[in-house]
């Protein structure tokens, strides 16, 4: 099975913000060291817990270009090595370039397979407004509420273009009856399975087509494993002690 493309990056603005926070924490830990080791230890552990989301690394998994559509698309997402937060999607839309598109984002614990005809068991996470970029250019679907993925646990996501859209102006996807798409994509962080689409602009309505696969990008942040945070705690503690002994 081909691997999906993946791009890891630590954004410069996040890195600089992290460094500034670490320096403040070290100064604070040094002052607490003079008042008692237990206070410093508690402060360091609290600081590490607060820094966990700040230390997350941004990454992307990409699938094949769109060649069909449109309406909505289902996918299963699974974190493979570390917990993840899905922060946004990017996918092309049918319709007039430059016009607004409205997308409902639904989620459910477990797979979507067998649960594509009804909202039972699904949660409407939010409705996102984006701008169409053309039928072959991805438009961003940025989440105000990132989707948490725990290791090895499947979470289903359903993206559906909704009213005031009309039939033929929704999310595009990959696959035709004559040319079935690749439906399973993964890298070292995440696995994506997608084989079902629905036409129209009514959630869980329209006509179901399979196999059809999500086309575009899933952007996410990798949460550091506990061992990494432990190393950070040890480093902060060591720096604090060195400064105190100067």
PDB file of C-alpha atoms in Angstrom:
ATOM      1  CA  UNK A   1       0.000   0.000   0.000  1.00  0.00           C
ATOM      2  CA  UNK A   2       1.503   3.411  -0.978  1.00  0.00           C
ATOM      3  CA  UNK A   3       2.186   5.762   1.880  1.00  0.00           C
ATOM      4  CA  UNK A   4       0.428   9.112   1.945  1.00  0.00           C
ATOM      5  CA  UNK A   5       2.584  12.205   1.843  1.00  0.00           C
ATOM      6  CA  UNK A   6       3.342  13.775   5.202  1.00  0.00           C
ATOM      7  CA  UNK A   7       4.845  17.129   6.126  1.00  0.00           C
ATOM      8  CA  UNK A   8       6.105  17.715   9.670  1.00  0.00           C
ATOM      9  CA  UNK A   9       7.027  21.198  10.737  1.00  0.00           C
ATOM     10  CA  UNK A  10       7.451  23.158  13.924  1.00  0.00           C
ATOM     11  CA  UNK A  11       6.108  26.609  13.174  1.00  0.00           C
ATOM     12  CA  UNK A  12       8.652  29.393  13.983  1.00  0.00           C
ATOM     13  CA  UNK A  13       6.133  31.518  15.854  1.00  0.00           C
ATOM     14  CA  UNK A  14       5.203  28.525  18.053  1.00  0.00           C
ATOM     15  CA  UNK A  15       8.876  27.723  18.704  1.00  0.00           C
ATOM     16  CA  UNK A  16       9.689  31.277  19.800  1.00  0.00           C
ATOM     17  CA  UNK A  17       6.604  31.400  22.013  1.00  0.00           C
ATOM     18  CA  UNK A  18       7.636  28.109  23.624  1.00  0.00           C
ATOM     19  CA  UNK A  19      11.163  29.356  24.330  1.00  0.00           C
ATOM     20  CA  UNK A  20       9.819  32.486  25.992  1.00  0.00           C
ATOM     21  CA  UNK A  21       7.493  30.424  28.179  1.00  0.00           C
ATOM     22  CA  UNK A  22      10.285  28.038  29.138  1.00  0.00           C
ATOM     23  CA  UNK A  23      12.514  30.943  30.235  1.00  0.00           C
ATOM     24  CA  UNK A  24       9.740  32.327  32.439  1.00  0.00           C
ATOM     25  CA  UNK A  25       9.186  28.882  33.961  1.00  0.00           C
ATOM     26  CA  UNK A  26      12.898  28.461  34.715  1.00  0.00           C
ATOM     27  CA  UNK A  27      13.060  31.831  36.458  1.00  0.00           C
ATOM     28  CA  UNK A  28       9.984  30.927  38.482  1.00  0.00           C
ATOM     29  CA  UNK A  29      11.406  27.496  39.359  1.00  0.00           C
ATOM     30  CA  UNK A  30      14.644  29.082  40.560  1.00  0.00           C
ATOM     31  CA  UNK A  31      12.776  31.320  42.965  1.00  0.00           C
ATOM     32  CA  UNK A  32      10.791  28.368  44.271  1.00  0.00           C
ATOM     33  CA  UNK A  33      13.943  26.278  44.751  1.00  0.00           C
ATOM     34  CA  UNK A  34      15.012  28.694  47.470  1.00  0.00           C
ATOM     35  CA  UNK A  35      11.683  28.181  49.251  1.00  0.00           C
ATOM     36  CA  UNK A  36      11.665  24.394  49.124  1.00  0.00           C
ATOM     37  CA  UNK A  37      12.322  21.504  46.768  1.00  0.00           C
ATOM     38  CA  UNK A  38       8.744  20.206  46.892  1.00  0.00           C
ATOM     39  CA  UNK A  39       7.339  23.510  45.719  1.00  0.00           C
ATOM     40  CA  UNK A  40       9.749  23.563  42.793  1.00  0.00           C
ATOM     41  CA  UNK A  41       8.945  19.979  41.856  1.00  0.00           C
ATOM     42  CA  UNK A  42       5.202  20.662  41.813  1.00  0.00           C
ATOM     43  CA  UNK A  43       5.716  23.822  39.780  1.00  0.00           C
ATOM     44  CA  UNK A  44       7.825  21.997  37.189  1.00  0.00           C
ATOM     45  CA  UNK A  45       5.286  19.210  36.729  1.00  0.00           C
ATOM     46  CA  UNK A  46       2.466  21.727  36.340  1.00  0.00           C
ATOM     47  CA  UNK A  47       4.550  23.643  33.815  1.00  0.00           C
ATOM     48  CA  UNK A  48       5.268  20.530  31.769  1.00  0.00           C
ATOM     49  CA  UNK A  49       1.566  19.673  31.644  1.00  0.00           C
ATOM     50  CA  UNK A  50       0.820  23.213  30.450  1.00  0.00           C
ATOM     51  CA  UNK A  51       3.536  22.998  27.793  1.00  0.00           C
ATOM     52  CA  UNK A  52       2.299  19.719  26.290  1.00  0.00           C
ATOM     53  CA  UNK A  53      -0.064  21.299  23.732  1.00  0.00           C
ATOM     54  CA  UNK A  54       2.489  24.034  23.000  1.00  0.00           C
ATOM     55  CA  UNK A  55       5.098  21.440  22.064  1.00  0.00           C
ATOM     56  CA  UNK A  56       2.814  19.765  19.504  1.00  0.00           C
ATOM     57  CA  UNK A  57       4.224  19.329  16.001  1.00  0.00           C
ATOM     58  CA  UNK A  58       2.091  20.280  13.003  1.00  0.00           C
ATOM     59  CA  UNK A  59       1.769  17.747  10.174  1.00  0.00           C
ATOM     60  CA  UNK A  60      -0.391  16.840   7.177  1.00  0.00           C
ATOM     61  CA  UNK A  61      -1.590  13.691   5.446  1.00  0.00           C
ATOM     62  CA  UNK A  62      -2.631  14.116   1.797  1.00  0.00           C
ATOM     63  CA  UNK A  63      -4.692  11.893  -0.482  1.00  0.00           C
ATOM     64  CA  UNK A  64      -5.308  11.825  -4.261  1.00  0.00           C
ATOM     65  CA  UNK A  65      -6.620  14.790  -6.313  1.00  0.00           C
ATOM     66  CA  UNK A  66     -10.377  15.043  -6.816  1.00  0.00           C
ATOM     67  CA  UNK A  67     -11.983  13.759 -10.005  1.00  0.00           C
ATOM     68  CA  UNK A  68     -15.647  13.457  -9.062  1.00  0.00           C
ATOM     69  CA  UNK A  69     -18.364  14.947  -6.863  1.00  0.00           C
ATOM     70  CA  UNK A  70     -20.062  16.610  -5.230  1.00  0.00           C
ATOM     71  CA  UNK A  71     -21.757  16.656  -1.826  1.00  0.00           C
ATOM     72  CA  UNK A  72     -20.226  15.183   1.346  1.00  0.00           C
ATOM     73  CA  UNK A  73     -17.608  12.586   2.266  1.00  0.00           C
ATOM     74  CA  UNK A  74     -17.034  10.143   5.149  1.00  0.00           C
ATOM     75  CA  UNK A  75     -13.687   9.088   6.617  1.00  0.00           C
ATOM     76  CA  UNK A  76     -12.266   7.098   9.549  1.00  0.00           C
ATOM     77  CA  UNK A  77      -9.195   8.544  11.284  1.00  0.00           C
ATOM     78  CA  UNK A  78      -6.894   6.609  13.620  1.00  0.00           C
ATOM     79  CA  UNK A  79      -3.852   7.908  15.533  1.00  0.00           C
ATOM     80  CA  UNK A  80      -1.043   5.346  15.216  1.00  0.00           C
ATOM     81  CA  UNK A  81       1.814   6.303  17.545  1.00  0.00           C
ATOM     82  CA  UNK A  82       0.811   9.352  19.612  1.00  0.00           C
ATOM     83  CA  UNK A  83      -2.425  11.211  20.383  1.00  0.00           C
ATOM     84  CA  UNK A  84      -3.370  13.757  17.723  1.00  0.00           C
ATOM     85  CA  UNK A  85      -5.536  16.821  17.319  1.00  0.00           C
ATOM     86  CA  UNK A  86      -7.042  17.305  13.850  1.00  0.00           C
ATOM     87  CA  UNK A  87      -7.060  21.077  13.326  1.00  0.00           C
ATOM     88  CA  UNK A  88      -8.317  21.464   9.757  1.00  0.00           C
ATOM     89  CA  UNK A  89      -9.139  19.871   6.423  1.00  0.00           C
ATOM     90  CA  UNK A  90      -8.535  21.136   2.898  1.00  0.00           C
ATOM     91  CA  UNK A  91     -10.519  19.897  -0.081  1.00  0.00           C
ATOM     92  CA  UNK A  92     -11.811  21.192  -3.430  1.00  0.00           C
ATOM     93  CA  UNK A  93     -15.412  22.243  -4.044  1.00  0.00           C
ATOM     94  CA  UNK A  94     -17.657  22.382  -7.078  1.00  0.00           C
ATOM     95  CA  UNK A  95     -19.414  25.662  -7.795  1.00  0.00           C
ATOM     96  CA  UNK A  96     -18.237  29.172  -8.595  1.00  0.00           C
ATOM     97  CA  UNK A  97     -14.717  30.047  -7.502  1.00  0.00           C
ATOM     98  CA  UNK A  98     -14.675  32.797  -4.877  1.00  0.00           C
ATOM     99  CA  UNK A  99     -18.121  32.049  -3.442  1.00  0.00           C
ATOM    100  CA  UNK A 100     -18.758  30.850   0.092  1.00  0.00           C
ATOM    101  CA  UNK A 101     -19.231  27.184   0.960  1.00  0.00           C
ATOM    102  CA  UNK A 102     -20.776  25.988   4.220  1.00  0.00           C
ATOM    103  CA  UNK A 103     -19.628  22.659   5.636  1.00  0.00           C
ATOM    104  CA  UNK A 104     -21.051  20.729   8.562  1.00  0.00           C
ATOM    105  CA  UNK A 105     -18.462  18.666  10.451  1.00  0.00           C
ATOM    106  CA  UNK A 106     -19.890  15.557  12.121  1.00  0.00           C
ATOM    107  CA  UNK A 107     -18.003  13.052  14.292  1.00  0.00           C
ATOM    108  CA  UNK A 108     -18.677   9.746  16.024  1.00  0.00           C
ATOM    109  CA  UNK A 109     -16.681   7.265  18.089  1.00  0.00           C
ATOM    110  CA  UNK A 110     -15.771   4.249  15.989  1.00  0.00           C
ATOM    111  CA  UNK A 111     -16.153   3.692  12.267  1.00  0.00           C
ATOM    112  CA  UNK A 112     -18.678   5.310   9.957  1.00  0.00           C
ATOM    113  CA  UNK A 113     -19.185   2.029   8.088  1.00  0.00           C
ATOM    114  CA  UNK A 114     -22.833   1.041   8.454  1.00  0.00           C
ATOM    115  CA  UNK A 115     -23.787   4.462   9.867  1.00  0.00           C
ATOM    116  CA  UNK A 116     -23.998   6.737   6.820  1.00  0.00           C
ATOM    117  CA  UNK A 117     -27.787   7.037   6.421  1.00  0.00           C
ATOM    118  CA  UNK A 118     -28.756   8.579   9.767  1.00  0.00           C
ATOM    119  CA  UNK A 119     -27.421  11.092  12.292  1.00  0.00           C
ATOM    120  CA  UNK A 120     -28.042   8.614  15.137  1.00  0.00           C
ATOM    121  CA  UNK A 121     -24.828   8.267  17.133  1.00  0.00           C
ATOM    122  CA  UNK A 122     -23.220  11.243  15.404  1.00  0.00           C
ATOM    123  CA  UNK A 123     -22.365  14.643  16.927  1.00  0.00           C
ATOM    124  CA  UNK A 124     -22.467  17.868  14.922  1.00  0.00           C
ATOM    125  CA  UNK A 125     -19.149  19.424  15.908  1.00  0.00           C
ATOM    126  CA  UNK A 126     -19.535  22.722  14.050  1.00  0.00           C
ATOM    127  CA  UNK A 127     -20.387  24.398  10.753  1.00  0.00           C
ATOM    128  CA  UNK A 128     -17.450  25.980   8.922  1.00  0.00           C
ATOM    129  CA  UNK A 129     -17.616  28.656   6.220  1.00  0.00           C
ATOM    130  CA  UNK A 130     -14.885  28.663   3.592  1.00  0.00           C
ATOM    131  CA  UNK A 131     -14.308  30.089   0.106  1.00  0.00           C
ATOM    132  CA  UNK A 132     -14.271  27.946  -3.020  1.00  0.00           C
ATOM    133  CA  UNK A 133     -10.899  27.895  -4.767  1.00  0.00           C
ATOM    134  CA  UNK A 134     -11.920  25.882  -7.838  1.00  0.00           C
ATOM    135  CA  UNK A 135     -12.673  22.254  -8.620  1.00  0.00           C
ATOM    136  CA  UNK A 136      -9.030  21.152  -8.416  1.00  0.00           C
ATOM    137  CA  UNK A 137      -7.695  23.515  -5.715  1.00  0.00           C
ATOM    138  CA  UNK A 138      -8.137  22.764  -2.019  1.00  0.00           C
ATOM    139  CA  UNK A 139     -10.085  25.202   0.150  1.00  0.00           C
ATOM    140  CA  UNK A 140      -9.429  25.226   3.923  1.00  0.00           C
ATOM    141  CA  UNK A 141     -11.948  23.906   6.454  1.00  0.00           C
ATOM    142  CA  UNK A 142     -10.490  25.230   9.703  1.00  0.00           C
ATOM    143  CA  UNK A 143     -11.899  23.817  12.932  1.00  0.00           C
ATOM    144  CA  UNK A 144     -12.659  26.008  15.923  1.00  0.00           C
ATOM    145  CA  UNK A 145     -12.891  22.749  17.912  1.00  0.00           C
ATOM    146  CA  UNK A 146     -10.018  20.387  17.002  1.00  0.00           C
ATOM    147  CA  UNK A 147     -10.866  16.677  16.871  1.00  0.00           C
ATOM    148  CA  UNK A 148      -8.939  14.627  19.462  1.00  0.00           C
ATOM    149  CA  UNK A 149      -7.674  11.205  18.380  1.00  0.00           C
ATOM    150  CA  UNK A 150      -6.392   8.735  20.957  1.00  0.00           C
ATOM    151  CA  UNK A 151      -3.891   6.056  19.912  1.00  0.00           C
ATOM    152  CA  UNK A 152      -5.498   3.076  18.120  1.00  0.00           C
ATOM    153  CA  UNK A 153      -9.026   4.438  18.554  1.00  0.00           C
ATOM    154  CA  UNK A 154     -11.035   4.998  15.373  1.00  0.00           C
ATOM    155  CA  UNK A 155     -12.999   8.234  15.033  1.00  0.00           C
ATOM    156  CA  UNK A 156     -15.350   8.824  12.123  1.00  0.00           C
ATOM    157  CA  UNK A 157     -15.654  12.230  10.456  1.00  0.00           C
ATOM    158  CA  UNK A 158     -18.324  13.320   7.986  1.00  0.00           C
ATOM    159  CA  UNK A 159     -17.914  16.547   6.009  1.00  0.00           C
ATOM    160  CA  UNK A 160     -21.108  17.695   4.293  1.00  0.00           C
ATOM    161  CA  UNK A 161     -21.748  20.830   2.256  1.00  0.00           C
ATOM    162  CA  UNK A 162     -25.117  22.224   3.401  1.00  0.00           C
ATOM    163  CA  UNK A 163     -27.823  24.800   2.545  1.00  0.00           C
ATOM    164  CA  UNK A 164     -27.711  27.433   1.063  1.00  0.00           C
ATOM    165  CA  UNK A 165     -25.631  25.279  -1.297  1.00  0.00           C
ATOM    166  CA  UNK A 166     -27.402  23.513  -4.139  1.00  0.00           C
ATOM    167  CA  UNK A 167     -26.846  20.133  -5.727  1.00  0.00           C
ATOM    168  CA  UNK A 168     -23.603  20.116  -7.676  1.00  0.00           C
ATOM    169  CA  UNK A 169     -21.789  22.751  -5.569  1.00  0.00           C
ATOM    170  CA  UNK A 170     -20.495  20.596  -2.717  1.00  0.00           C
ATOM    171  CA  UNK A 171     -17.281  18.853  -1.684  1.00  0.00           C
ATOM    172  CA  UNK A 172     -15.458  16.984  -4.440  1.00  0.00           C
ATOM    173  CA  UNK A 173     -13.831  13.599  -3.913  1.00  0.00           C
ATOM    174  CA  UNK A 174     -11.925  10.830  -5.709  1.00  0.00           C
ATOM    175  CA  UNK A 175     -13.160   7.733  -7.528  1.00  0.00           C
ATOM    176  CA  UNK A 176     -15.549   6.588 -10.229  1.00  0.00           C
ATOM    177  CA  UNK A 177     -17.235   3.297 -11.026  1.00  0.00           C
ATOM    178  CA  UNK A 178     -14.742   2.724 -13.816  1.00  0.00           C
ATOM    179  CA  UNK A 179     -11.722   3.829 -11.794  1.00  0.00           C
ATOM    180  CA  UNK A 180     -12.130   2.985  -8.081  1.00  0.00           C
ATOM    181  CA  UNK A 181      -9.960   5.087  -5.780  1.00  0.00           C
ATOM    182  CA  UNK A 182      -7.339   4.128  -3.234  1.00  0.00           C
ATOM    183  CA  UNK A 183      -9.330   4.149   0.011  1.00  0.00           C
ATOM    184  CA  UNK A 184      -6.643   3.576   2.682  1.00  0.00           C
ATOM    185  CA  UNK A 185      -3.907   6.135   3.354  1.00  0.00           C
ATOM    186  CA  UNK A 186      -1.437   6.324   6.207  1.00  0.00           C
ATOM    187  CA  UNK A 187       1.894   7.629   7.447  1.00  0.00           C
ATOM    188  CA  UNK A 188       3.736   7.084  10.725  1.00  0.00           C
ATOM    189  CA  UNK A 189       1.207   9.274  12.617  1.00  0.00           C
ATOM    190  CA  UNK A 190      -2.246   8.637  11.242  1.00  0.00           C
ATOM    191  CA  UNK A 191      -4.389   6.249   9.180  1.00  0.00           C
ATOM    192  CA  UNK A 192      -7.220   7.492   6.960  1.00  0.00           C
ATOM    193  CA  UNK A 193      -9.897   5.231   5.468  1.00  0.00           C
ATOM    194  CA  UNK A 194     -12.573   6.701   3.213  1.00  0.00           C
ATOM    195  CA  UNK A 195     -14.864   4.923   0.737  1.00  0.00           C
ATOM    196  CA  UNK A 196     -18.319   6.555   0.901  1.00  0.00           C
ATOM    197  CA  UNK A 197     -19.746   9.850  -0.374  1.00  0.00           C
ATOM    198  CA  UNK A 198     -23.226  11.370  -0.414  1.00  0.00           C
ATOM    199  CA  UNK A 199     -24.480  13.785  -3.054  1.00  0.00           C
ATOM    200  CA  UNK A 200     -26.632  16.845  -2.431  1.00  0.00           C
ATOM    201  CA  UNK A 201     -26.619  19.287   0.477  1.00  0.00           C
ATOM    202  CA  UNK A 202     -28.691  17.506   3.153  1.00  0.00           C
ATOM    203  CA  UNK A 203     -26.637  15.689   5.833  1.00  0.00           C
ATOM    204  CA  UNK A 204     -27.109  11.901   5.585  1.00  0.00           C
ATOM    205  CA  UNK A 205     -29.436  12.481   2.623  1.00  0.00           C
ATOM    206  CA  UNK A 206     -28.892  12.388  -1.115  1.00  0.00           C
ATOM    207  CA  UNK A 207     -27.510   9.351  -2.897  1.00  0.00           C
ATOM    208  CA  UNK A 208     -24.703   7.244  -1.443  1.00  0.00           C
ATOM    209  CA  UNK A 209     -21.815   6.280  -3.726  1.00  0.00           C
ATOM    210  CA  UNK A 210     -19.016   3.825  -2.993  1.00  0.00           C
ATOM    211  CA  UNK A 211     -16.117   3.501  -3.389  1.00  0.00           C
ATOM    212  CA  UNK A 212     -15.397   7.234  -3.201  1.00  0.00           C
ATOM    213  CA  UNK A 213     -12.506   8.692  -1.172  1.00  0.00           C
ATOM    214  CA  UNK A 214     -11.826  11.998   0.552  1.00  0.00           C
ATOM    215  CA  UNK A 215      -9.609  14.192  -1.601  1.00  0.00           C
ATOM    216  CA  UNK A 216      -7.244  16.717  -0.055  1.00  0.00           C
ATOM    217  CA  UNK A 217      -5.390  17.271   3.214  1.00  0.00           C
ATOM    218  CA  UNK A 218      -5.984  16.459   6.856  1.00  0.00           C
ATOM    219  CA  UNK A 219      -3.928  18.779   9.046  1.00  0.00           C
ATOM    220  CA  UNK A 220      -3.158  17.735  12.593  1.00  0.00           C
ATOM    221  CA  UNK A 221      -0.866  18.237  15.571  1.00  0.00           C
ATOM    222  CA  UNK A 222       1.043  15.412  17.222  1.00  0.00           C
ATOM    223  CA  UNK A 223       0.926  15.510  21.035  1.00  0.00           C
ATOM    224  CA  UNK A 224       4.343  14.577  22.552  1.00  0.00           C
ATOM    225  CA  UNK A 225       4.544  11.220  24.278  1.00  0.00           C
ATOM    226  CA  UNK A 226       4.948  11.199  28.100  1.00  0.00           C
ATOM    227  CA  UNK A 227       8.637  10.240  27.844  1.00  0.00           C
ATOM    228  CA  UNK A 228       9.322  13.407  25.872  1.00  0.00           C
ATOM    229  CA  UNK A 229       7.606  15.512  28.508  1.00  0.00           C
ATOM    230  CA  UNK A 230       9.588  13.752  31.230  1.00  0.00           C
ATOM    231  CA  UNK A 231      12.816  14.727  29.484  1.00  0.00           C
ATOM    232  CA  UNK A 232      11.570  18.312  29.324  1.00  0.00           C
ATOM    233  CA  UNK A 233      10.797  18.245  33.048  1.00  0.00           C
ATOM    234  CA  UNK A 234      14.273  16.932  33.849  1.00  0.00           C
ATOM    235  CA  UNK A 235      15.868  19.564  31.642  1.00  0.00           C
ATOM    236  CA  UNK A 236      13.918  22.377  33.275  1.00  0.00           C
ATOM    237  CA  UNK A 237      14.800  21.086  36.719  1.00  0.00           C
ATOM    238  CA  UNK A 238      18.478  20.809  35.831  1.00  0.00           C
ATOM    239  CA  UNK A 239      18.589  24.319  34.431  1.00  0.00           C
ATOM    240  CA  UNK A 240      16.887  25.682  37.500  1.00  0.00           C
ATOM    241  CA  UNK A 241      19.419  24.006  39.828  1.00  0.00           C
ATOM    242  CA  UNK A 242      22.375  25.224  37.749  1.00  0.00           C
ATOM    243  CA  UNK A 243      21.122  28.784  37.900  1.00  0.00           C
ATOM    244  CA  UNK A 244      20.616  28.556  41.663  1.00  0.00           C
ATOM    245  CA  UNK A 245      24.205  27.318  42.172  1.00  0.00           C
ATOM    246  CA  UNK A 246      25.797  30.151  40.215  1.00  0.00           C
TER     247      UNK A 246
END
